[in-house]
Short mmCIF file of C-alpha atoms and ligand atoms in Angstrom, two decimals:
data_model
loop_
_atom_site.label_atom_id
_atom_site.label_comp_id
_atom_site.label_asym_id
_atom_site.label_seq_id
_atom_site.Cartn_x
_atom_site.Cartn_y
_atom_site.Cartn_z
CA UNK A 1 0.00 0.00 0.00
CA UNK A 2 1.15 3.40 -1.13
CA UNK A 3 1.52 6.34 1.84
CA UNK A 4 0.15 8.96 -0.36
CA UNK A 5 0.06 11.40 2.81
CA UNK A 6 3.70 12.60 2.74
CA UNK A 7 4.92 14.92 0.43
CA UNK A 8 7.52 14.18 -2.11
CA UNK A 9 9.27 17.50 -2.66
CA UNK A 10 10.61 18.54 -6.01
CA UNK A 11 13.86 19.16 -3.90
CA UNK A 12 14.73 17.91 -0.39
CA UNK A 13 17.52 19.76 1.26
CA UNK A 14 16.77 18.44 4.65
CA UNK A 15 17.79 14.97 3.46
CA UNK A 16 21.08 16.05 2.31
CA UNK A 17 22.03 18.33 5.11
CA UNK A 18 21.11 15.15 7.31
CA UNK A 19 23.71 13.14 5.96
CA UNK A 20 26.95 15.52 6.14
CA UNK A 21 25.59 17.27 9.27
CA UNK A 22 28.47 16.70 11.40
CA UNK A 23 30.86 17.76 8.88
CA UNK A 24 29.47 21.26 7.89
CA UNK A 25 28.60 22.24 11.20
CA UNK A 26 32.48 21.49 12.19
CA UNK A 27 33.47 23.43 9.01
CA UNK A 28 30.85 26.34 10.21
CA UNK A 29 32.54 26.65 13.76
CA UNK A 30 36.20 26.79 11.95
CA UNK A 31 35.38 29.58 9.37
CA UNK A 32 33.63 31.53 12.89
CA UNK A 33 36.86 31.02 15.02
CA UNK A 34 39.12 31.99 12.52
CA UNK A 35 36.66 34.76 11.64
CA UNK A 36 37.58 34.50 8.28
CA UNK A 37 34.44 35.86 6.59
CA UNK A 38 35.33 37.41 3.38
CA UNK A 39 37.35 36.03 0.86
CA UNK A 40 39.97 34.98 2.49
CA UNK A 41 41.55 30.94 3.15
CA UNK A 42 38.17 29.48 3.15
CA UNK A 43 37.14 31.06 -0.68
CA UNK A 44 40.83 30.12 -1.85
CA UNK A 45 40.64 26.79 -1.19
CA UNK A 46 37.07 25.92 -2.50
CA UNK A 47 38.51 27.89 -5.76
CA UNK A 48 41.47 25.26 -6.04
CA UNK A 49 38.97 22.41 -5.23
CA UNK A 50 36.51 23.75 -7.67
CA UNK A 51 39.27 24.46 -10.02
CA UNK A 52 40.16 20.89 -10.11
CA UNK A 53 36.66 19.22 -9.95
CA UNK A 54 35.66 20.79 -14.02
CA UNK A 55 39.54 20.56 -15.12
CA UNK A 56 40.02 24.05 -15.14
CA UNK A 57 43.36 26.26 -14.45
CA UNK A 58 41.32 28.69 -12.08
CA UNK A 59 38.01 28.93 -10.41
CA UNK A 60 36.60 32.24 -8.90
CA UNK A 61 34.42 32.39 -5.85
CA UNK A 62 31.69 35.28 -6.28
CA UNK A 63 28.29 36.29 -4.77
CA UNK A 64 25.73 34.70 -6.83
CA UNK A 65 25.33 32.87 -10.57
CA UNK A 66 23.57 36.23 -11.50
CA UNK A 67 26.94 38.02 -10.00
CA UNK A 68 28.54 35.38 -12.34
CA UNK A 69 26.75 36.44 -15.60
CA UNK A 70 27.20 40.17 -14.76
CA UNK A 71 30.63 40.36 -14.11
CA UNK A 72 31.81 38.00 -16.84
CA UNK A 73 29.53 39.97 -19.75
CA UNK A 74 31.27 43.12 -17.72
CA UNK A 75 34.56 41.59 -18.05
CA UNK A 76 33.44 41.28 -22.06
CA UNK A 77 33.03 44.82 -21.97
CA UNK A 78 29.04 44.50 -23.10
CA UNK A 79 27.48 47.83 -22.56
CA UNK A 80 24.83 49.92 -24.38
CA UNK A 81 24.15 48.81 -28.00
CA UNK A 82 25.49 45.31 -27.62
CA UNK A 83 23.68 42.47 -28.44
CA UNK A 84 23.91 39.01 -26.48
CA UNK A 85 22.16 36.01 -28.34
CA UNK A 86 21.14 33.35 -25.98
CA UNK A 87 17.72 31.44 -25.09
CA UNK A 88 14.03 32.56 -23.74
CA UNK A 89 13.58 29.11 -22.02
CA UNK A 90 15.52 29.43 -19.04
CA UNK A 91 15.83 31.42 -15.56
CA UNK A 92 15.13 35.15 -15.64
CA UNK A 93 18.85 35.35 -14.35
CA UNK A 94 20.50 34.36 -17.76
CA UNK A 95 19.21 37.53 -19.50
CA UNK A 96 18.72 40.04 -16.78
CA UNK A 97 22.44 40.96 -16.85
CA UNK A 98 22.33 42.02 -19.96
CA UNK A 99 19.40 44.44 -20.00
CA UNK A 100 21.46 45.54 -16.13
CA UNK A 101 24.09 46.35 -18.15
CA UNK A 102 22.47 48.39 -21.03
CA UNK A 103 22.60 45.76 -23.64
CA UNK A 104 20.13 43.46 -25.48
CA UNK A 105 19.23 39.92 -25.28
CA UNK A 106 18.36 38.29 -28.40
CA UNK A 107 16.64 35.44 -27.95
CA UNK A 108 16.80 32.53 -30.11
CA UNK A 109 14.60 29.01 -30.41
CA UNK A 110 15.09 26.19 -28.73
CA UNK A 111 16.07 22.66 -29.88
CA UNK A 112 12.65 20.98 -28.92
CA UNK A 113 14.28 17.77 -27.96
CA UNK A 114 17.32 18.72 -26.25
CA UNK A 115 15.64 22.16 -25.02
CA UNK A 116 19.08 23.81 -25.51
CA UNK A 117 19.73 26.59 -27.74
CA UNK A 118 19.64 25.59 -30.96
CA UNK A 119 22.50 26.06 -32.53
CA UNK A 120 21.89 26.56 -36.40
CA UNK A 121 19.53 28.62 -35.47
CA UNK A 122 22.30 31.48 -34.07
CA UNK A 123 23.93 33.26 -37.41
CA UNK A 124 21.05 34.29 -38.19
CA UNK A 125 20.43 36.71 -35.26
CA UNK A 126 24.38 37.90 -35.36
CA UNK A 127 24.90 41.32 -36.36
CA UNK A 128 26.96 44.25 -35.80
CA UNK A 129 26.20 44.64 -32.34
CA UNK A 130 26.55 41.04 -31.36
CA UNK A 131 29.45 40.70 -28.63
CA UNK A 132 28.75 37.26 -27.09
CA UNK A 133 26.44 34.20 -26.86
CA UNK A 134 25.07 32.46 -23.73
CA UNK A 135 24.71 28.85 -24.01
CA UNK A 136 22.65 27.23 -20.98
CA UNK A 137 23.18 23.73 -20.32
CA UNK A 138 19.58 23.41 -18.89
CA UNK A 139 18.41 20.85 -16.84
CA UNK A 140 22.09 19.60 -16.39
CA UNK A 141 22.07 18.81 -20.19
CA UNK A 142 25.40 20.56 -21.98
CA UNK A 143 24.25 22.84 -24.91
CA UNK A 144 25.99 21.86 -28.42
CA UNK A 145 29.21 23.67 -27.69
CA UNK A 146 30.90 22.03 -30.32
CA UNK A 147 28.74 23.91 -32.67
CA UNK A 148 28.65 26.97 -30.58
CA UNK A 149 32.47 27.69 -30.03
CA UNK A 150 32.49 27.17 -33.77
CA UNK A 151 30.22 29.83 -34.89
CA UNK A 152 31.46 32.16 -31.76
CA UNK A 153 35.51 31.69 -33.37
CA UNK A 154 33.87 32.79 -37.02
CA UNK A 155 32.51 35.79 -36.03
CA UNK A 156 34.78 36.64 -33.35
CA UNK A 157 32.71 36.51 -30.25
CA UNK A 158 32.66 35.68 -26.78
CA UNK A 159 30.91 32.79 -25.52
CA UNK A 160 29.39 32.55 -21.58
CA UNK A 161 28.44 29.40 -20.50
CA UNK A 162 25.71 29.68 -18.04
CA UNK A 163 25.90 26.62 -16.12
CA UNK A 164 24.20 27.38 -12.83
CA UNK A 165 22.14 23.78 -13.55
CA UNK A 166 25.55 21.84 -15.10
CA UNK A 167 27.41 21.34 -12.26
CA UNK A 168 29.49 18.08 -13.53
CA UNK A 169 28.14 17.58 -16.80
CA UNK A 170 30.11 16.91 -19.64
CA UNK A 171 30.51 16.69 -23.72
CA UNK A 172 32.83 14.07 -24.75
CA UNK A 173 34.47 13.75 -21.70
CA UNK A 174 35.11 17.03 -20.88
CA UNK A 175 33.66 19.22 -17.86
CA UNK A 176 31.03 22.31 -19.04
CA UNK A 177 32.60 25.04 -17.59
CA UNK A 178 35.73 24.54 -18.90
CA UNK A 179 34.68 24.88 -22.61
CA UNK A 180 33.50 29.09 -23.03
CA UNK A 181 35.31 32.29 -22.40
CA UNK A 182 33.62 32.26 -19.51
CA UNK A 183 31.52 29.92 -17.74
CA UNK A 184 29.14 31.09 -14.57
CA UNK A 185 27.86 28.65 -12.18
CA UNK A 186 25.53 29.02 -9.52
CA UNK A 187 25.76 27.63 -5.90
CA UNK A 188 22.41 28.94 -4.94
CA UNK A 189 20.82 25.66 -2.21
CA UNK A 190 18.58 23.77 -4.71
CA UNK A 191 21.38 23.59 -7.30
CA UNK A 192 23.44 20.35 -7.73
CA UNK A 193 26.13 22.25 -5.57
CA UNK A 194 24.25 24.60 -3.19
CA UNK A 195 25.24 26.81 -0.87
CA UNK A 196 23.81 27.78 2.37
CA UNK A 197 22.62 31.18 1.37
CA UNK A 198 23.61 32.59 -2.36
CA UNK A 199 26.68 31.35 -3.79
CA UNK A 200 28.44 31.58 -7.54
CA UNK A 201 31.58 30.92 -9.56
CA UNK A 202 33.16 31.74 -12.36
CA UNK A 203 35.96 30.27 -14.76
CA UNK A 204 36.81 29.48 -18.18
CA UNK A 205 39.37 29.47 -20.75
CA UNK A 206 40.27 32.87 -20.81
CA UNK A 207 43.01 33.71 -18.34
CA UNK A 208 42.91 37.76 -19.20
CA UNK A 209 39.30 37.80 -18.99
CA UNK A 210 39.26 35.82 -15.29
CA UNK A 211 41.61 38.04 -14.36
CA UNK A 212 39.48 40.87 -15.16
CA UNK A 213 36.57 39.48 -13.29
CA UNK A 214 38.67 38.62 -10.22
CA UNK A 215 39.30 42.34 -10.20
CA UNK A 216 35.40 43.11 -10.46
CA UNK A 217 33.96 41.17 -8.07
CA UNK A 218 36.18 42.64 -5.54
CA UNK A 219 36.07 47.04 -6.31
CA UNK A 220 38.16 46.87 -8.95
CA UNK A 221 40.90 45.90 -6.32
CA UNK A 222 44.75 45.40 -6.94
CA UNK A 223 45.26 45.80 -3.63
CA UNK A 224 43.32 46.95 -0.27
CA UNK A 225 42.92 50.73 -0.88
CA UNK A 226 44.28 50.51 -4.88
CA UNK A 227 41.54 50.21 -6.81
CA UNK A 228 42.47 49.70 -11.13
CA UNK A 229 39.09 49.32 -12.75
CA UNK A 230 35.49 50.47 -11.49
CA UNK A 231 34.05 47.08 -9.99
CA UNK A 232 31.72 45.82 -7.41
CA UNK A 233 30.83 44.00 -4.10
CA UNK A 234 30.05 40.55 -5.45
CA UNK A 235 32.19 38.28 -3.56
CA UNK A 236 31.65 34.62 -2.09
CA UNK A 237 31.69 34.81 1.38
CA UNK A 238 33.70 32.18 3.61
CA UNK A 239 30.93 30.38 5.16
CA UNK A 240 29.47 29.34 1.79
CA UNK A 241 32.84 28.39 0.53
CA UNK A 242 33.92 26.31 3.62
CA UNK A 243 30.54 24.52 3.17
CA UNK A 244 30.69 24.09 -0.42
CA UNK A 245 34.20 22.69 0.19
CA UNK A 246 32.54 19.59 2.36
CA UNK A 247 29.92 19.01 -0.57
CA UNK A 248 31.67 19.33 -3.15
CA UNK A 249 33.16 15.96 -1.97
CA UNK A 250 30.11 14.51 -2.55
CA UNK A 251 28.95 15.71 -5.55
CA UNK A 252 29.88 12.90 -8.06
CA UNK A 253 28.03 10.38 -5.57
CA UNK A 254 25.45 12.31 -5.47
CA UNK A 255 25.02 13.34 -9.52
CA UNK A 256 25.38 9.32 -10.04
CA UNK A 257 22.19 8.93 -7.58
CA UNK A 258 20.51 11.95 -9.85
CA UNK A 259 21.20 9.87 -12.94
CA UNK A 260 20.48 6.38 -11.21
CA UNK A 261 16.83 8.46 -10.34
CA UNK A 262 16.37 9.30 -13.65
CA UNK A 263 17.38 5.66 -15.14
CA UNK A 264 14.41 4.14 -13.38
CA UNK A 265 12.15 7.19 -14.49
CA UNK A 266 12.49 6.67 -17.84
CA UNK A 267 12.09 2.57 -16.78
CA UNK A 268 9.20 2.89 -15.56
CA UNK A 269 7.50 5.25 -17.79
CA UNK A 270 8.91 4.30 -20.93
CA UNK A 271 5.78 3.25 -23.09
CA UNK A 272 3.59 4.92 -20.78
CA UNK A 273 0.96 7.11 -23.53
CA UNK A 274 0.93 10.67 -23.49
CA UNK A 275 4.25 11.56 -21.95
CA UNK A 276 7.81 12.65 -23.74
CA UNK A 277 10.98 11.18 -21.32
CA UNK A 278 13.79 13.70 -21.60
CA UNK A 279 15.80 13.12 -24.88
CA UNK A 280 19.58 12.82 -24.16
CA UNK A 281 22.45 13.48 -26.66
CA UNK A 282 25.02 11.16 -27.59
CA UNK A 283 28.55 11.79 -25.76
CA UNK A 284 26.98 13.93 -23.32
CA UNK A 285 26.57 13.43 -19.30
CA UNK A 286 23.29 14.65 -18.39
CA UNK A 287 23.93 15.44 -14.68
CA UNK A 288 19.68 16.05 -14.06
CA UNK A 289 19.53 18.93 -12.00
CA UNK A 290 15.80 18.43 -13.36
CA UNK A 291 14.15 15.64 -14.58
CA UNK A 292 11.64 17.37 -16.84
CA UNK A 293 9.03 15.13 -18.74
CA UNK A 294 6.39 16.78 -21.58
CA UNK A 295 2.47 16.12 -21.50
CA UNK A 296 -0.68 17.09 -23.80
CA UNK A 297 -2.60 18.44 -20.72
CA UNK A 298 -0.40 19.93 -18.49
CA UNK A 299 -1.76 22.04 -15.73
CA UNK A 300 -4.61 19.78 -15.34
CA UNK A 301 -1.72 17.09 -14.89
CA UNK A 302 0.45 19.18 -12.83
CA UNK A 303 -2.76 20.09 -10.06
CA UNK A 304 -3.80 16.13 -9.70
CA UNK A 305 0.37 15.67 -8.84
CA UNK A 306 0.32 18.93 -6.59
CA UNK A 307 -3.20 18.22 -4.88
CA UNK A 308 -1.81 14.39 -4.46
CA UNK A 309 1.44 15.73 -2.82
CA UNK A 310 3.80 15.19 -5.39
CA UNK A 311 6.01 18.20 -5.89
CA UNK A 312 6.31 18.82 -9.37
CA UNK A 313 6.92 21.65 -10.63
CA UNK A 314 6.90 24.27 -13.95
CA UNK A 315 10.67 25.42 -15.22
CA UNK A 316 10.32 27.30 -16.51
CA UNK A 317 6.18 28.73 -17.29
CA UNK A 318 6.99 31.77 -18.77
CA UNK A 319 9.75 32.31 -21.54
CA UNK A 320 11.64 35.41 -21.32
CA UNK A 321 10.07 36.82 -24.66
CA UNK A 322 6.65 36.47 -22.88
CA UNK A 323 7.91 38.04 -19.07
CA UNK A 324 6.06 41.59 -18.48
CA UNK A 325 9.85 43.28 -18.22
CA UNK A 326 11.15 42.37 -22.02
CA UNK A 327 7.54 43.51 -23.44
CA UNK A 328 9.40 45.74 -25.11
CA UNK A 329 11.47 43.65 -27.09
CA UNK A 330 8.58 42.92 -29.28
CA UNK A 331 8.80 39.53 -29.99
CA UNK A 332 5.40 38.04 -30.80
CA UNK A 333 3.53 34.73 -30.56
CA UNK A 334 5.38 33.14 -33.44
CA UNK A 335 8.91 34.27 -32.40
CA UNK A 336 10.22 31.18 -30.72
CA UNK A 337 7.56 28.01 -31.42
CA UNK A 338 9.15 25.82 -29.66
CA UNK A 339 10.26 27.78 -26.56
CA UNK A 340 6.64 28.22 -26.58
CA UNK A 341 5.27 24.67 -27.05
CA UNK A 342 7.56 23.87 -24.13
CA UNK A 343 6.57 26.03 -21.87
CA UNK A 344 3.00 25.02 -22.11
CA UNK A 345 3.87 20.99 -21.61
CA UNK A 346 6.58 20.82 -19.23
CA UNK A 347 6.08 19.13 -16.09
CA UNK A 348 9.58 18.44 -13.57
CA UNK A 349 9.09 15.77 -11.19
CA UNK A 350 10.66 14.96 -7.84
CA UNK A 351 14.53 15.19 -8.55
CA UNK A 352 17.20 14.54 -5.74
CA UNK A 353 20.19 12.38 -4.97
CA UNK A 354 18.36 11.14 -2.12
CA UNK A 355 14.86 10.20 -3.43
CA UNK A 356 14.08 6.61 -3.12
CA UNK A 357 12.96 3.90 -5.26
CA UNK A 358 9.44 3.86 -3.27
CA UNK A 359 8.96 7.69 -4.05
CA UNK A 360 10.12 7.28 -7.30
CA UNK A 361 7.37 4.11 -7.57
CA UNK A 362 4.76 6.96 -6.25
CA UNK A 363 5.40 9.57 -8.45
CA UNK A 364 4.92 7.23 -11.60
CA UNK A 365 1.81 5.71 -10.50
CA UNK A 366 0.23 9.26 -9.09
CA UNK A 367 1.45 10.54 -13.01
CA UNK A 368 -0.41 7.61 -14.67
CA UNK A 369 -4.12 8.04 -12.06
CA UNK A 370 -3.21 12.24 -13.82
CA UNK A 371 -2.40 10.50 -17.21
CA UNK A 372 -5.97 8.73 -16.92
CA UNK A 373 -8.20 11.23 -15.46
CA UNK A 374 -6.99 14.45 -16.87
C1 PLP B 401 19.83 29.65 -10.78
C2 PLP B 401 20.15 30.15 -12.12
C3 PLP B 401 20.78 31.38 -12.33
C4 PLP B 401 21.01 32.38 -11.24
O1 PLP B 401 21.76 31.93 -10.16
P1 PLP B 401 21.61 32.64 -8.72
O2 PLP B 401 22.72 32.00 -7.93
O3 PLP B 401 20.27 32.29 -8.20
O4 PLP B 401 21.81 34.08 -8.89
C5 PLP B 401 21.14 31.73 -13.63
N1 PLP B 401 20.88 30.92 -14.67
C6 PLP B 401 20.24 29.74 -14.52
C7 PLP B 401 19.99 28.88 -15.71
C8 PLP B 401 19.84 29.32 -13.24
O5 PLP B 401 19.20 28.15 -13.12
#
């Protein structure tokens, strides 16, 4: 008999925070004695760690993944009258630093399988004005970067990898992150690697450029009162970092139990009418910060789960084309079909490294009662 009275969340931090407990509270109390709260040993040595977990020279510590974005398009030099191409169907954060920063998003169509930025799609948009492209590897699914730093080395731009939901994914082998110009992650709590509070890195291939941002995040500081550039206050304090040290540790074990989840998803609902399992590219590692599935009727789908206390959730409902704030932008119904037909049949279900085969088992069998009634 199924206990349909608990709630399976669409995240469960409590679960994980159970199981290192001892550990981060002991690196909590070391980061308060030594009063080492900004920057700082704590923030070096996650960098190094971090560094070495996606196979890049240098890592940077900084406030948030929306810091991330804004100081590496800063560090780009995008101002007014640029032009960033990147995708509607993601987090507000991917574009917002742009339009912060004067410039202009331009949004381009998704690959309906992969949801990713589709890639042929991109020379079209470039112009003039175009100074980089944003790939998001959403859902923990790398973009086509192959195809992307191709196009990007033609025309001469930069390319930002946003991978605030990529945290250990890979394209043949090798770590997203490590791939752009620049590459922003996020360590905000329900990401792969969260924080305790708001968290972000950012690194890349671009040593001049990651220099450059080192100096931003921090006032434009060479040293304490000489300040070289016009920055800001976006650093990554040393509580986060001592705690993202201890997870960090954990985080393959804990993206193989994401993919392990996911494995007996698509096992148990392969064949199952009406709903489209996430479609994964060949040579990639899909590292399922989301597990997001596609059905015909969607919010009447998406209340039974909710009302039946099964967290699932929208991500994202409204593509940036459509959001009140880029009204102006004018793009219209047509615009970006697919971003569209997305956002109007994606469902994400329950997706953690600790969620167990029995919530798993409830989540399918709540999704096929939806699948029959709705
Ligand atoms: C979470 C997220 C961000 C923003 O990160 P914060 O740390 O919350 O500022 C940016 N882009 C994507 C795709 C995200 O999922």
């Amino acid at each position: 008999m199924i206990n349909s009275s608990i709630k399976i969340p669409l995240v469960d931090l409590k679960a994980q925070y159970q199981s290192i407990r001892q550990e981060v509270n002991e690196s909590i109390e070391r980061v308060l004695e030594n009063t080492s709260f900004i920057m700082g040993e704590e923030v070096k040595k996650f960098e190094a760690s971090f560094a070495n977990y996606i196979n890049t020279d240098e890592s940077l510590g900084v406030a948030s993944g929306t810091a991330a974005l804004l100081l590496a398009l800063k560090a780009c030099d995008v101002g007014p009258s640029d032009e960033v191409i990147t995708t509607a169907h993601t987090f507000f954060a991917t574009a917002e630093p742009i339009s912060i920063l004067g410039a202009t998003p331009i949004f381009v169509d998704i690959d309906p399988l992969t949801y990713n930025i589709n890639p042929d799609l991109i020379e079209a948009k470039i112009t003039e004005r175009t100074k980089a492209i944003i790939p998001v590897h959403l859902y923990g699914q790398p973009a086509d970067m192959r195809k992307i730093m191709k196009i990007a080395n033609k025309h001469n731009l930069y390319v930002i990898e946003d991978v605030a939901q990529g945290h250990g994914a890979e394209i043949d082998g090798q770590r997203c992150g490590s791939i752009g110009h620049l590459s922003c992650f996020s360590f905000y709590p329900g990401k792969n690697l969260g924080a305790y509070g708001d968290g972000g890195g950012v690194s890349g291939t671009n040593t001049e450029l990651l220099a450059t941002v080192r100096k931003l995040r921090d006032h434009g500081r060479v040293s304490k009162y000489e300040h070289d550039i016009i920055g800001l206050g976006e650093r990554l304090d040393g509580l986060q970092a001592a705690i993202l040290d201890v997870k960090l540790k954990y985080l393959e074990e804990w993206t193989e139990a994401r993919r392990a989840a996911a494995d007996k998803y698509v096992e148990r609902l392969t064949g199952v009418d009406g709903v489209l399992l996430p479609h994964v590219t060949q040579n990639v590692r899909h590292v399922y910060h989301l597990f997001v599935i596609q059905v015909e009727n969607r919010d009447a789908t998406l209340k039974y789960l909710n009302e039946n206390a099964i967290g699932a959730g929208i991500h994202y409902p409204i593509p940036l084309h459509k959001q009140p704030a880029y009204a102006k932008l004018g793009y219209n119904k047509q615009s970006l079909p697919h971003t569209e037909t997305a956002a109007d049949k994606i469902v994400s279900l329950p997706m953690f490294p600790e969620i167990t085969d029995q919530q798993i088992d409830r989540v399918v069998q709540t999704l096929k009662e939806a699948l029959d009634k709705c």
